[in-house]
Short mmCIF file of C-alpha atoms and ligand atoms in Angstrom, two decimals:
data_model
loop_
_atom_site.label_atom_id
_atom_site.label_comp_id
_atom_site.label_asym_id
_atom_site.label_seq_id
_atom_site.Cartn_x
_atom_site.Cartn_y
_atom_site.Cartn_z
CA UNK A 1 -30.70 -25.66 -29.82
CA UNK A 2 -27.16 -26.62 -29.18
CA UNK A 3 -25.39 -25.97 -25.98
CA UNK A 4 -21.71 -26.48 -25.48
CA UNK A 5 -20.51 -26.38 -21.98
CA UNK A 6 -16.78 -26.12 -21.54
CA UNK A 7 -15.40 -26.32 -18.07
CA UNK A 8 -11.93 -25.08 -17.51
CA UNK A 9 -10.70 -25.95 -14.06
CA UNK A 10 -7.93 -23.42 -13.78
CA UNK A 11 -8.62 -22.87 -10.13
CA UNK A 12 -7.33 -26.35 -9.27
CA UNK A 13 -3.90 -25.16 -10.39
CA UNK A 14 -4.19 -22.10 -8.17
CA UNK A 15 -5.25 -24.26 -5.24
CA UNK A 16 -2.36 -26.67 -5.57
CA UNK A 17 0.06 -23.73 -5.83
CA UNK A 18 -1.22 -22.54 -2.45
CA UNK A 19 -1.08 -25.96 -0.82
CA UNK A 20 2.46 -26.76 -1.91
CA UNK A 21 4.54 -23.79 -0.94
CA UNK A 22 8.06 -23.84 -2.31
CA UNK A 23 10.70 -22.84 0.21
CA UNK A 24 12.26 -19.41 -0.34
CA UNK A 25 15.61 -20.69 0.92
CA UNK A 26 17.20 -23.87 2.27
CA UNK A 27 20.15 -24.77 4.45
CA UNK A 28 20.51 -28.50 5.00
CA UNK A 29 17.21 -29.70 6.48
CA UNK A 30 16.12 -26.12 7.28
CA UNK A 31 13.61 -24.50 4.93
CA UNK A 32 12.43 -20.89 5.04
CA UNK A 33 8.88 -20.31 3.83
CA UNK A 34 7.03 -17.10 3.03
CA UNK A 35 9.59 -14.58 4.35
CA UNK A 36 8.34 -10.98 4.43
CA UNK A 37 9.15 -7.67 6.05
CA UNK A 38 6.74 -5.01 7.21
CA UNK A 39 7.02 -1.75 5.25
CA UNK A 40 8.51 1.11 7.32
CA UNK A 41 10.08 4.55 6.94
CA UNK A 42 13.74 5.45 7.13
CA UNK A 43 14.93 5.51 10.75
CA UNK A 44 12.04 3.37 12.00
CA UNK A 45 12.06 -0.15 13.36
CA UNK A 46 10.44 -3.05 11.57
CA UNK A 47 10.26 -6.82 11.68
CA UNK A 48 10.61 -9.84 9.43
CA UNK A 49 8.26 -12.81 9.56
CA UNK A 50 8.47 -16.30 8.05
CA UNK A 51 8.02 -19.98 8.71
CA UNK A 52 11.20 -21.86 9.65
CA UNK A 53 10.80 -25.56 9.00
CA UNK A 54 13.15 -28.32 10.10
CA UNK A 55 12.61 -31.22 7.69
CA UNK A 56 15.05 -33.46 9.54
CA UNK A 57 16.72 -33.98 12.85
CA UNK A 58 18.16 -33.10 15.29
CA UNK A 59 16.64 -29.96 16.74
CA UNK A 60 18.30 -26.83 15.38
CA UNK A 61 18.46 -23.28 16.65
CA UNK A 62 18.27 -19.92 14.92
CA UNK A 63 21.13 -18.10 16.63
CA UNK A 64 21.65 -14.99 14.53
CA UNK A 65 19.83 -12.74 12.08
CA UNK A 66 21.60 -10.09 10.03
CA UNK A 67 20.30 -7.28 7.82
CA UNK A 68 22.63 -4.62 6.47
CA UNK A 69 19.81 -2.07 6.07
CA UNK A 70 19.39 -1.53 9.82
CA UNK A 71 21.57 -0.41 12.73
CA UNK A 72 20.77 -3.56 14.69
CA UNK A 73 19.01 -6.83 14.00
CA UNK A 74 17.88 -9.19 16.76
CA UNK A 75 15.74 -12.27 17.26
CA UNK A 76 12.78 -11.29 19.44
CA UNK A 77 10.01 -12.97 21.32
CA UNK A 78 6.75 -11.31 22.34
CA UNK A 79 5.17 -12.07 25.70
CA UNK A 80 2.20 -10.85 27.65
CA UNK A 81 3.27 -9.27 30.91
CA UNK A 82 0.57 -7.71 33.14
CA UNK A 83 -1.73 -7.41 30.12
CA UNK A 84 0.97 -5.57 28.17
CA UNK A 85 2.65 -7.04 25.10
CA UNK A 86 6.38 -6.88 25.57
CA UNK A 87 9.12 -7.98 23.26
CA UNK A 88 12.65 -8.88 24.16
CA UNK A 89 15.72 -10.28 22.42
CA UNK A 90 16.46 -13.99 22.73
CA UNK A 91 19.80 -15.74 22.16
CA UNK A 92 18.35 -18.61 20.19
CA UNK A 93 15.06 -19.78 18.75
CA UNK A 94 14.68 -23.54 18.86
CA UNK A 95 13.42 -25.23 15.68
CA UNK A 96 12.24 -28.73 16.68
CA UNK A 97 13.29 -31.80 14.67
CA UNK A 98 10.65 -32.50 12.01
CA UNK A 99 8.80 -29.41 13.14
CA UNK A 100 8.43 -25.74 12.41
CA UNK A 101 8.23 -22.37 14.09
CA UNK A 102 6.25 -19.50 12.68
CA UNK A 103 7.67 -16.03 13.11
CA UNK A 104 4.60 -13.81 13.11
CA UNK A 105 3.14 -10.65 14.52
CA UNK A 106 2.65 -10.97 18.30
CA UNK A 107 5.12 -13.85 18.51
CA UNK A 108 8.70 -14.53 17.46
CA UNK A 109 10.13 -12.17 14.85
CA UNK A 110 13.36 -10.81 13.45
CA UNK A 111 13.58 -7.24 14.73
CA UNK A 112 15.32 -4.69 12.53
CA UNK A 113 16.03 -1.47 14.40
CA UNK A 114 16.99 1.85 12.91
CA UNK A 115 16.44 1.36 9.20
CA UNK A 116 18.92 3.27 7.05
CA UNK A 117 16.38 3.65 4.25
CA UNK A 118 12.67 3.36 3.64
CA UNK A 119 11.31 -0.12 2.95
CA UNK A 120 8.37 0.11 0.56
CA UNK A 121 5.86 -2.57 -0.33
CA UNK A 122 7.23 -4.57 -3.25
CA UNK A 123 10.90 -4.02 -2.35
CA UNK A 124 13.06 -7.10 -1.83
CA UNK A 125 15.54 -7.31 1.01
CA UNK A 126 18.16 -9.91 1.89
CA UNK A 127 18.42 -11.28 5.41
CA UNK A 128 21.09 -13.69 6.58
CA UNK A 129 19.99 -16.27 9.11
CA UNK A 130 22.45 -18.45 10.98
CA UNK A 131 21.50 -21.80 12.49
CA UNK A 132 23.58 -23.71 15.02
CA UNK A 133 23.63 -26.88 12.90
CA UNK A 134 22.55 -25.92 9.40
CA UNK A 135 24.81 -22.86 9.11
CA UNK A 136 24.01 -19.59 7.37
CA UNK A 137 21.44 -18.96 4.68
CA UNK A 138 20.49 -15.79 2.82
CA UNK A 139 16.77 -15.23 2.44
CA UNK A 140 15.19 -12.74 0.06
CA UNK A 141 12.11 -11.32 1.77
CA UNK A 142 9.41 -9.22 0.13
CA UNK A 143 8.40 -5.96 1.79
CA UNK A 144 4.65 -5.86 2.37
CA UNK A 145 2.15 -3.53 3.95
CA UNK A 146 0.93 -5.18 7.15
CU1 CU B 201 10.78 -6.92 18.36
#
């Protein structure tokens, strides 16, 4: 009896693709990773999430977020206040030198208020982020179901 065992290690490729995440956009030392927007109906509010990485120095600041598909777009933080989660706009989000900040649910996020059309899972939307040092960068974010 003859047995041939062939091992194809395709999963190592998949693993390395996960470990080394290519930035979605770059501005100087600033890299934007995994940008996405929560699906929402026309007229609703939604939020964008991502990792903002500063691969250099000095410290930078995200000072503005723009999205032309909403009435207003702001940078928000979420805080616990008397056991209630509250979010409020902030003027700037500090991105430490050689560090990163994750915008995620329950934390910092880009708030998009009053959508002028429905955002469905799979859609792509462009956001413009402005940093104090690195300048402006346009990021294409995928709409996902939360
Ligand atoms: Cu918010």
